Amino acid sequence: LSSICNLKCPMCYTITEEFKKKVTKGLMDFELFKKIVDEIAGKVYAIRLSLRGEPLLHPNFIEAIKYAKSKGVKEVSFLTNSGKLDYKYIEAIIGAGADWITISVDGTDEIYESIRKPLKFTDTLNKIKYIYDYKKKHALIKPVVKVQGIWPAIKQNPTKYYNTIAPFV
């Protein structure tokens, strides 16, 4: 849905000259998205609404989840840096039927904040906790939430990283 991002993380391919030369930055036309989903409906079990960009920047992100689900796509997933998530948006994503959310969490505390600036680790962790609590309150299994992070950001204290995040994902 998006080849643009609201961050400039130092390890990301999207900040490289190669990416800038090869990829036109922008948002997918929503009519094109619907056409693609119509073509794959009944043939493809799962889709991921992200690759090399922040999908939550797309103004039709919630509608994209709903559309894919309405056409019979069994699993709709996406990867996010969480910067655009707020509690109402989280509820809208859950209500739309997202099945998997992967959140990039590179390290904890100041390591995370140096990589994912201007995001704050506590804010991102609170968003993850909110999803966990919301699912628990409403007896939901989905969306499944997972985190991903780069090893150099975690290797100084992988136990702290795991113990901080694992209870909620």
Short mmCIF file of N, CA and C in Angstrom, two decimals:
data_model
loop_
_atom_site.label_atom_id
_atom_site.label_comp_id
_atom_site.label_asym_id
_atom_site.label_seq_id
_atom_site.Cartn_x
_atom_site.Cartn_y
_atom_site.Cartn_z
N LEU A 1 0.80 -1.21 0.00
CA LEU A 1 0.00 0.00 0.00
C LEU A 1 0.84 1.27 0.00
N SER A 2 2.09 1.16 0.48
CA SER A 2 2.89 2.36 0.63
C SER A 2 4.37 2.05 0.38
N SER A 3 5.00 2.93 -0.34
CA SER A 3 6.46 2.85 -0.47
C SER A 3 7.10 4.07 0.17
N ILE A 4 6.34 4.73 1.04
CA ILE A 4 6.86 5.85 1.80
C ILE A 4 6.85 5.49 3.27
N CYS A 5 7.63 6.20 4.04
CA CYS A 5 7.69 5.94 5.48
C CYS A 5 7.80 7.26 6.22
N ASN A 6 7.38 7.24 7.46
CA ASN A 6 7.46 8.43 8.31
C ASN A 6 8.73 8.45 9.15
N LEU A 7 9.58 7.42 9.01
CA LEU A 7 10.84 7.36 9.73
C LEU A 7 12.00 7.20 8.75
N LYS A 8 13.21 7.34 9.26
CA LYS A 8 14.42 7.13 8.47
C LYS A 8 15.38 6.28 9.30
N CYS A 9 15.00 5.06 9.54
CA CYS A 9 15.80 4.16 10.37
C CYS A 9 17.12 3.84 9.66
N PRO A 10 18.22 3.83 10.38
CA PRO A 10 19.53 3.71 9.75
C PRO A 10 19.77 2.41 9.00
N MET A 11 19.05 1.34 9.34
CA MET A 11 19.30 0.06 8.69
C MET A 11 18.32 -0.23 7.54
N CYS A 12 17.41 0.69 7.28
CA CYS A 12 16.34 0.43 6.32
C CYS A 12 16.78 0.63 4.87
N TYR A 13 16.36 -0.29 4.03
CA TYR A 13 16.65 -0.23 2.61
C TYR A 13 16.05 1.01 1.96
N THR A 14 14.94 1.51 2.50
CA THR A 14 14.27 2.63 1.85
C THR A 14 15.04 3.95 1.93
N ILE A 15 16.06 4.01 2.76
CA ILE A 15 16.84 5.26 2.82
C ILE A 15 18.09 5.19 1.93
N THR A 16 18.29 4.05 1.26
CA THR A 16 19.48 3.89 0.42
C THR A 16 19.29 4.57 -0.95
N GLU A 17 20.39 4.91 -1.56
CA GLU A 17 20.35 5.49 -2.90
C GLU A 17 19.76 4.50 -3.91
N GLU A 18 20.09 3.22 -3.74
CA GLU A 18 19.55 2.20 -4.64
C GLU A 18 18.03 2.20 -4.62
N PHE A 19 17.44 2.21 -3.43
CA PHE A 19 15.99 2.24 -3.32
C PHE A 19 15.43 3.51 -3.97
N LYS A 20 16.04 4.63 -3.66
CA LYS A 20 15.56 5.91 -4.18
C LYS A 20 15.59 5.94 -5.71
N LYS A 21 16.58 5.25 -6.31
CA LYS A 21 16.68 5.21 -7.77
C LYS A 21 15.69 4.23 -8.39
N LYS A 22 15.42 3.11 -7.70
CA LYS A 22 14.63 2.03 -8.28
C LYS A 22 13.13 2.10 -7.99
N VAL A 23 12.76 2.77 -6.91
CA VAL A 23 11.38 2.73 -6.46
C VAL A 23 10.77 4.12 -6.47
N THR A 24 9.62 4.22 -7.09
CA THR A 24 8.87 5.47 -7.03
C THR A 24 8.14 5.50 -5.71
N LYS A 25 8.40 6.51 -4.91
CA LYS A 25 7.76 6.60 -3.60
C LYS A 25 6.33 7.12 -3.76
N GLY A 26 5.44 6.47 -3.01
CA GLY A 26 4.06 6.92 -3.06
C GLY A 26 3.13 5.92 -2.41
N LEU A 27 1.86 6.16 -2.62
CA LEU A 27 0.80 5.31 -2.08
C LEU A 27 0.08 4.63 -3.24
N MET A 28 -0.27 3.36 -3.05
CA MET A 28 -0.99 2.64 -4.08
C MET A 28 -2.38 3.24 -4.27
N ASP A 29 -2.78 3.39 -5.50
CA ASP A 29 -4.14 3.82 -5.79
C ASP A 29 -5.10 2.78 -5.22
N PHE A 30 -6.10 3.23 -4.48
CA PHE A 30 -6.99 2.28 -3.82
C PHE A 30 -7.81 1.46 -4.81
N GLU A 31 -8.14 2.02 -5.94
CA GLU A 31 -8.87 1.25 -6.97
C GLU A 31 -7.98 0.12 -7.51
N LEU A 32 -6.68 0.38 -7.64
CA LEU A 32 -5.75 -0.67 -8.06
C LEU A 32 -5.69 -1.76 -7.00
N PHE A 33 -5.63 -1.37 -5.73
CA PHE A 33 -5.64 -2.35 -4.65
C PHE A 33 -6.87 -3.25 -4.74
N LYS A 34 -8.03 -2.65 -4.92
CA LYS A 34 -9.26 -3.44 -5.00
C LYS A 34 -9.24 -4.37 -6.22
N LYS A 35 -8.71 -3.88 -7.33
CA LYS A 35 -8.61 -4.71 -8.54
C LYS A 35 -7.72 -5.93 -8.28
N ILE A 36 -6.60 -5.71 -7.61
CA ILE A 36 -5.69 -6.82 -7.28
C ILE A 36 -6.39 -7.82 -6.38
N VAL A 37 -7.04 -7.34 -5.34
CA VAL A 37 -7.75 -8.23 -4.42
C VAL A 37 -8.84 -9.00 -5.16
N ASP A 38 -9.57 -8.34 -6.04
CA ASP A 38 -10.60 -9.02 -6.82
C ASP A 38 -10.00 -10.15 -7.66
N GLU A 39 -8.82 -9.91 -8.22
CA GLU A 39 -8.17 -10.92 -9.06
C GLU A 39 -7.66 -12.12 -8.26
N ILE A 40 -7.25 -11.90 -7.02
CA ILE A 40 -6.69 -13.00 -6.23
C ILE A 40 -7.72 -13.68 -5.33
N ALA A 41 -8.90 -13.07 -5.20
CA ALA A 41 -9.92 -13.62 -4.32
C ALA A 41 -10.20 -15.08 -4.66
N GLY A 42 -10.20 -15.92 -3.64
CA GLY A 42 -10.44 -17.34 -3.83
C GLY A 42 -9.22 -18.12 -4.26
N LYS A 43 -8.13 -17.44 -4.54
CA LYS A 43 -6.91 -18.10 -5.01
C LYS A 43 -5.76 -17.93 -4.03
N VAL A 44 -5.79 -16.87 -3.26
CA VAL A 44 -4.70 -16.54 -2.34
C VAL A 44 -5.27 -16.52 -0.93
N TYR A 45 -4.62 -17.27 -0.04
CA TYR A 45 -5.08 -17.41 1.34
C TYR A 45 -4.76 -16.19 2.19
N ALA A 46 -3.60 -15.59 1.97
CA ALA A 46 -3.14 -14.52 2.84
C ALA A 46 -2.48 -13.40 2.04
N ILE A 47 -2.62 -12.18 2.55
CA ILE A 47 -1.92 -11.05 1.96
C ILE A 47 -1.29 -10.22 3.08
N ARG A 48 -0.21 -9.57 2.71
CA ARG A 48 0.46 -8.66 3.63
C ARG A 48 0.39 -7.27 3.02
N LEU A 49 -0.08 -6.33 3.79
CA LEU A 49 -0.32 -4.98 3.28
C LEU A 49 0.90 -4.08 3.38
N SER A 50 2.05 -4.67 3.54
CA SER A 50 3.26 -3.87 3.67
C SER A 50 4.44 -4.59 3.05
N LEU A 51 5.42 -3.80 2.67
CA LEU A 51 6.71 -4.35 2.26
C LEU A 51 7.78 -3.33 2.61
N ARG A 52 8.03 -2.38 1.77
CA ARG A 52 9.09 -1.40 2.02
C ARG A 52 8.51 -0.02 2.27
N GLY A 53 7.57 0.08 3.17
CA GLY A 53 6.97 1.36 3.50
C GLY A 53 6.07 1.19 4.72
N GLU A 54 5.53 2.28 5.20
CA GLU A 54 4.64 2.25 6.36
C GLU A 54 3.19 2.26 5.86
N PRO A 55 2.51 1.11 5.93
CA PRO A 55 1.17 1.02 5.35
C PRO A 55 0.13 1.89 6.04
N LEU A 56 0.35 2.22 7.30
CA LEU A 56 -0.63 3.03 8.01
C LEU A 56 -0.67 4.47 7.50
N LEU A 57 0.26 4.85 6.65
CA LEU A 57 0.23 6.17 6.03
C LEU A 57 -0.82 6.25 4.93
N HIS A 58 -1.28 5.10 4.45
CA HIS A 58 -2.29 5.09 3.38
C HIS A 58 -3.63 5.52 3.97
N PRO A 59 -4.28 6.50 3.35
CA PRO A 59 -5.55 6.98 3.91
C PRO A 59 -6.67 5.94 3.89
N ASN A 60 -6.54 4.90 3.08
CA ASN A 60 -7.55 3.85 3.01
C ASN A 60 -7.10 2.56 3.67
N PHE A 61 -6.20 2.65 4.63
CA PHE A 61 -5.65 1.46 5.24
C PHE A 61 -6.73 0.57 5.88
N ILE A 62 -7.60 1.15 6.67
CA ILE A 62 -8.66 0.37 7.32
C ILE A 62 -9.58 -0.24 6.26
N GLU A 63 -9.92 0.55 5.25
CA GLU A 63 -10.77 0.04 4.17
C GLU A 63 -10.10 -1.10 3.42
N ALA A 64 -8.77 -1.05 3.31
CA ALA A 64 -8.04 -2.12 2.62
C ALA A 64 -8.19 -3.44 3.38
N ILE A 65 -8.08 -3.38 4.70
CA ILE A 65 -8.27 -4.60 5.50
C ILE A 65 -9.68 -5.12 5.29
N LYS A 66 -10.66 -4.24 5.44
CA LYS A 66 -12.07 -4.64 5.30
C LYS A 66 -12.35 -5.22 3.92
N TYR A 67 -11.80 -4.59 2.89
CA TYR A 67 -12.06 -5.04 1.53
C TYR A 67 -11.50 -6.44 1.30
N ALA A 68 -10.26 -6.64 1.73
CA ALA A 68 -9.63 -7.96 1.56
C ALA A 68 -10.43 -9.02 2.31
N LYS A 69 -10.83 -8.73 3.53
CA LYS A 69 -11.60 -9.70 4.31
C LYS A 69 -12.96 -9.98 3.65
N SER A 70 -13.59 -8.93 3.10
CA SER A 70 -14.91 -9.09 2.46
C SER A 70 -14.82 -9.96 1.21
N LYS A 71 -13.64 -10.04 0.62
CA LYS A 71 -13.44 -10.84 -0.59
C LYS A 71 -12.94 -12.25 -0.27
N GLY A 72 -12.90 -12.59 1.02
CA GLY A 72 -12.56 -13.95 1.40
C GLY A 72 -11.10 -14.21 1.70
N VAL A 73 -10.28 -13.18 1.76
CA VAL A 73 -8.89 -13.38 2.14
C VAL A 73 -8.89 -13.77 3.61
N LYS A 74 -8.33 -14.94 3.90
CA LYS A 74 -8.39 -15.49 5.26
C LYS A 74 -7.47 -14.78 6.24
N GLU A 75 -6.29 -14.40 5.79
CA GLU A 75 -5.34 -13.73 6.68
C GLU A 75 -4.83 -12.45 6.05
N VAL A 76 -5.05 -11.36 6.77
CA VAL A 76 -4.56 -10.06 6.36
C VAL A 76 -3.56 -9.61 7.43
N SER A 77 -2.34 -9.34 6.99
CA SER A 77 -1.30 -8.96 7.93
C SER A 77 -0.59 -7.70 7.45
N PHE A 78 0.16 -7.12 8.37
CA PHE A 78 0.96 -5.97 8.00
C PHE A 78 2.06 -5.77 9.03
N LEU A 79 3.06 -5.04 8.60
CA LEU A 79 4.19 -4.65 9.44
C LEU A 79 4.11 -3.15 9.64
N THR A 80 4.34 -2.69 10.87
CA THR A 80 4.30 -1.26 11.15
C THR A 80 5.40 -0.86 12.12
N ASN A 81 5.77 0.40 12.06
CA ASN A 81 6.70 0.93 13.05
C ASN A 81 5.94 1.48 14.26
N SER A 82 4.64 1.47 14.20
CA SER A 82 3.69 1.88 15.25
C SER A 82 3.54 3.39 15.41
N GLY A 83 4.27 4.15 14.64
CA GLY A 83 4.22 5.60 14.79
C GLY A 83 2.85 6.21 14.59
N LYS A 84 2.06 5.64 13.71
CA LYS A 84 0.72 6.17 13.42
C LYS A 84 -0.38 5.53 14.26
N LEU A 85 -0.01 4.55 15.07
CA LEU A 85 -1.03 3.91 15.90
C LEU A 85 -1.41 4.81 17.07
N ASP A 86 -2.69 4.92 17.30
CA ASP A 86 -3.20 5.44 18.56
C ASP A 86 -4.32 4.49 18.97
N TYR A 87 -4.88 4.69 20.14
CA TYR A 87 -5.81 3.69 20.67
C TYR A 87 -7.07 3.54 19.82
N LYS A 88 -7.60 4.62 19.29
CA LYS A 88 -8.79 4.53 18.43
C LYS A 88 -8.45 3.80 17.12
N TYR A 89 -7.26 4.09 16.59
CA TYR A 89 -6.86 3.45 15.34
C TYR A 89 -6.62 1.96 15.55
N ILE A 90 -6.06 1.61 16.70
CA ILE A 90 -5.88 0.19 17.03
C ILE A 90 -7.23 -0.51 17.03
N GLU A 91 -8.22 0.10 17.65
CA GLU A 91 -9.56 -0.50 17.70
C GLU A 91 -10.16 -0.63 16.30
N ALA A 92 -9.92 0.36 15.44
CA ALA A 92 -10.42 0.30 14.07
C ALA A 92 -9.75 -0.84 13.30
N ILE A 93 -8.46 -1.02 13.51
CA ILE A 93 -7.73 -2.11 12.84
C ILE A 93 -8.27 -3.46 13.29
N ILE A 94 -8.49 -3.60 14.58
CA ILE A 94 -9.05 -4.85 15.10
C ILE A 94 -10.45 -5.06 14.55
N GLY A 95 -11.25 -4.02 14.56
CA GLY A 95 -12.62 -4.11 14.05
C GLY A 95 -12.68 -4.43 12.56
N ALA A 96 -11.68 -4.00 11.82
CA ALA A 96 -11.63 -4.27 10.37
C ALA A 96 -11.31 -5.73 10.07
N GLY A 97 -10.71 -6.43 11.06
CA GLY A 97 -10.44 -7.84 10.87
C GLY A 97 -9.00 -8.22 10.62
N ALA A 98 -8.05 -7.35 10.95
CA ALA A 98 -6.64 -7.70 10.77
C ALA A 98 -6.33 -8.97 11.55
N ASP A 99 -5.55 -9.85 10.94
CA ASP A 99 -5.22 -11.13 11.56
C ASP A 99 -3.85 -11.14 12.23
N TRP A 100 -2.88 -10.45 11.65
CA TRP A 100 -1.51 -10.42 12.18
C TRP A 100 -1.00 -9.00 12.11
N ILE A 101 -0.40 -8.55 13.20
CA ILE A 101 0.27 -7.26 13.24
C ILE A 101 1.71 -7.52 13.68
N THR A 102 2.65 -7.11 12.87
CA THR A 102 4.05 -7.18 13.26
C THR A 102 4.52 -5.76 13.53
N ILE A 103 5.07 -5.56 14.70
CA ILE A 103 5.55 -4.23 15.09
C ILE A 103 7.07 -4.27 15.21
N SER A 104 7.72 -3.34 14.55
CA SER A 104 9.18 -3.26 14.61
C SER A 104 9.58 -2.62 15.94
N VAL A 105 10.29 -3.39 16.73
CA VAL A 105 10.78 -2.90 18.03
C VAL A 105 12.26 -3.25 18.10
N ASP A 106 13.08 -2.30 17.75
CA ASP A 106 14.52 -2.51 17.70
C ASP A 106 15.13 -2.08 19.02
N GLY A 107 15.27 -3.03 19.93
CA GLY A 107 15.86 -2.74 21.23
C GLY A 107 14.85 -2.13 22.19
N THR A 108 15.37 -1.68 23.32
CA THR A 108 14.53 -1.04 24.33
C THR A 108 15.11 0.33 24.64
N ASP A 109 14.30 1.12 25.29
CA ASP A 109 14.73 2.40 25.84
C ASP A 109 15.50 3.26 24.84
N GLU A 110 16.69 3.74 25.22
CA GLU A 110 17.41 4.68 24.37
C GLU A 110 17.94 4.06 23.08
N ILE A 111 18.20 2.76 23.08
CA ILE A 111 18.63 2.11 21.82
C ILE A 111 17.49 2.18 20.81
N TYR A 112 16.30 1.79 21.23
CA TYR A 112 15.12 1.88 20.37
C TYR A 112 14.94 3.31 19.87
N GLU A 113 15.01 4.26 20.78
CA GLU A 113 14.76 5.66 20.43
C GLU A 113 15.82 6.24 19.50
N SER A 114 17.04 5.72 19.56
CA SER A 114 18.07 6.20 18.65
C SER A 114 17.85 5.66 17.24
N ILE A 115 17.25 4.49 17.12
CA ILE A 115 16.98 3.88 15.82
C ILE A 115 15.66 4.37 15.24
N ARG A 116 14.63 4.39 16.06
CA ARG A 116 13.27 4.68 15.59
C ARG A 116 12.81 6.11 15.88
N LYS A 117 13.78 7.02 16.01
CA LYS A 117 13.41 8.39 16.36
C LYS A 117 12.49 8.99 15.32
N PRO A 118 11.51 9.76 15.74
CA PRO A 118 11.29 10.34 17.06
C PRO A 118 10.39 9.49 17.98
N LEU A 119 10.17 8.22 17.64
CA LEU A 119 9.31 7.39 18.47
C LEU A 119 9.94 7.15 19.84
N LYS A 120 9.10 6.93 20.82
CA LYS A 120 9.54 6.66 22.19
C LYS A 120 9.21 5.22 22.54
N PHE A 121 10.16 4.53 23.16
CA PHE A 121 9.97 3.12 23.50
C PHE A 121 8.74 2.92 24.38
N THR A 122 8.58 3.74 25.39
CA THR A 122 7.44 3.58 26.30
C THR A 122 6.12 3.70 25.56
N ASP A 123 6.03 4.62 24.61
CA ASP A 123 4.80 4.77 23.83
C ASP A 123 4.51 3.51 23.01
N THR A 124 5.53 3.00 22.35
CA THR A 124 5.34 1.79 21.54
C THR A 124 4.96 0.61 22.42
N LEU A 125 5.63 0.44 23.54
CA LEU A 125 5.29 -0.64 24.46
C LEU A 125 3.86 -0.49 24.96
N ASN A 126 3.43 0.73 25.26
CA ASN A 126 2.06 0.95 25.72
C ASN A 126 1.03 0.61 24.65
N LYS A 127 1.37 0.83 23.40
CA LYS A 127 0.47 0.45 22.30
C LYS A 127 0.35 -1.06 22.22
N ILE A 128 1.46 -1.76 22.37
CA ILE A 128 1.45 -3.22 22.37
C ILE A 128 0.62 -3.73 23.54
N LYS A 129 0.80 -3.14 24.70
CA LYS A 129 0.02 -3.53 25.88
C LYS A 129 -1.47 -3.24 25.67
N TYR A 130 -1.78 -2.14 25.01
CA TYR A 130 -3.18 -1.80 24.75
C TYR A 130 -3.85 -2.86 23.88
N ILE A 131 -3.15 -3.29 22.83
CA ILE A 131 -3.70 -4.34 21.98
C ILE A 131 -3.94 -5.61 22.80
N TYR A 132 -2.96 -5.97 23.61
CA TYR A 132 -3.07 -7.15 24.47
C TYR A 132 -4.28 -7.03 25.40
N ASP A 133 -4.41 -5.91 26.08
CA ASP A 133 -5.52 -5.70 27.02
C ASP A 133 -6.86 -5.68 26.31
N TYR A 134 -6.91 -5.03 25.15
CA TYR A 134 -8.16 -4.96 24.38
C TYR A 134 -8.62 -6.36 23.96
N LYS A 135 -7.67 -7.15 23.46
CA LYS A 135 -8.00 -8.52 23.07
C LYS A 135 -8.50 -9.33 24.27
N LYS A 136 -7.82 -9.18 25.37
CA LYS A 136 -8.20 -9.92 26.59
C LYS A 136 -9.60 -9.50 27.06
N LYS A 137 -9.85 -8.21 27.09
CA LYS A 137 -11.14 -7.68 27.52
C LYS A 137 -12.29 -8.17 26.65
N HIS A 138 -12.02 -8.31 25.35
CA HIS A 138 -13.06 -8.70 24.40
C HIS A 138 -12.96 -10.18 23.98
N ALA A 139 -12.13 -10.93 24.69
CA ALA A 139 -11.96 -12.37 24.44
C ALA A 139 -11.63 -12.66 22.97
N LEU A 140 -10.66 -11.93 22.45
CA LEU A 140 -10.25 -12.09 21.05
C LEU A 140 -8.93 -12.84 20.97
N ILE A 141 -8.79 -13.62 19.94
CA ILE A 141 -7.53 -14.29 19.64
C ILE A 141 -6.72 -13.46 18.64
N LYS A 142 -7.43 -12.83 17.73
CA LYS A 142 -6.77 -12.04 16.68
C LYS A 142 -7.07 -10.57 16.88
N PRO A 143 -6.18 -9.75 16.44
CA PRO A 143 -4.99 -10.05 15.67
C PRO A 143 -3.87 -10.60 16.55
N VAL A 144 -3.12 -11.52 15.96
CA VAL A 144 -1.91 -11.99 16.61
C VAL A 144 -0.88 -10.88 16.46
N VAL A 145 -0.22 -10.56 17.54
CA VAL A 145 0.79 -9.50 17.51
C VAL A 145 2.15 -10.12 17.71
N LYS A 146 3.06 -9.74 16.84
CA LYS A 146 4.45 -10.17 17.00
C LYS A 146 5.34 -8.96 16.84
N VAL A 147 6.54 -9.09 17.34
CA VAL A 147 7.51 -8.01 17.17
C VAL A 147 8.70 -8.53 16.39
N GLN A 148 9.37 -7.62 15.76
CA GLN A 148 10.62 -7.96 15.10
C GLN A 148 11.61 -6.86 15.41
N GLY A 149 12.85 -7.25 15.50
CA GLY A 149 13.89 -6.28 15.77
C GLY A 149 15.21 -6.76 15.20
N ILE A 150 16.10 -5.84 15.01
CA ILE A 150 17.42 -6.19 14.49
C ILE A 150 18.32 -6.62 15.64
N TRP A 151 19.10 -7.66 15.41
CA TRP A 151 19.95 -8.22 16.46
C TRP A 151 20.91 -7.20 17.09
N PRO A 152 21.58 -6.35 16.30
CA PRO A 152 22.51 -5.41 16.94
C PRO A 152 21.84 -4.53 18.01
N ALA A 153 20.55 -4.27 17.87
CA ALA A 153 19.84 -3.45 18.84
C ALA A 153 19.43 -4.22 20.09
N ILE A 154 19.45 -5.54 20.01
CA ILE A 154 18.96 -6.39 21.10
C ILE A 154 20.11 -7.10 21.82
N LYS A 155 21.22 -7.30 21.14
CA LYS A 155 22.27 -8.20 21.63
C LYS A 155 22.88 -7.79 22.96
N GLN A 156 22.83 -6.51 23.32
CA GLN A 156 23.40 -6.11 24.61
C GLN A 156 22.64 -6.69 25.79
N ASN A 157 21.34 -6.87 25.61
CA ASN A 157 20.53 -7.42 26.69
C ASN A 157 19.28 -8.10 26.14
N PRO A 158 19.46 -9.25 25.48
CA PRO A 158 18.30 -9.93 24.89
C PRO A 158 17.30 -10.38 25.95
N THR A 159 17.76 -10.68 27.15
CA THR A 159 16.84 -11.11 28.21
C THR A 159 15.90 -9.98 28.60
N LYS A 160 16.43 -8.77 28.73
CA LYS A 160 15.58 -7.62 29.05
C LYS A 160 14.56 -7.40 27.94
N TYR A 161 15.02 -7.46 26.69
CA TYR A 161 14.13 -7.28 25.55
C TYR A 161 13.00 -8.30 25.61
N TYR A 162 13.37 -9.54 25.75
CA TYR A 162 12.38 -10.62 25.79
C TYR A 162 11.41 -10.45 26.96
N ASN A 163 11.94 -10.24 28.14
CA ASN A 163 11.10 -10.15 29.33
C ASN A 163 10.19 -8.92 29.33
N THR A 164 10.60 -7.87 28.64
CA THR A 164 9.78 -6.66 28.55
C THR A 164 8.62 -6.83 27.59
N ILE A 165 8.86 -7.52 26.48
CA ILE A 165 7.87 -7.58 25.42
C ILE A 165 7.07 -8.88 25.39
N ALA A 166 7.72 -9.98 25.69
CA ALA A 166 7.07 -11.30 25.54
C ALA A 166 5.73 -11.45 26.26
N PRO A 167 5.53 -10.87 27.43
CA PRO A 167 4.23 -11.07 28.08
C PRO A 167 3.03 -10.52 27.30
N PHE A 168 3.30 -9.69 26.30
CA PHE A 168 2.20 -9.01 25.59
C PHE A 168 2.05 -9.42 24.14
N VAL A 169 2.93 -10.29 23.66
CA VAL A 169 2.85 -10.71 22.26
C VAL A 169 2.89 -12.23 22.18
#
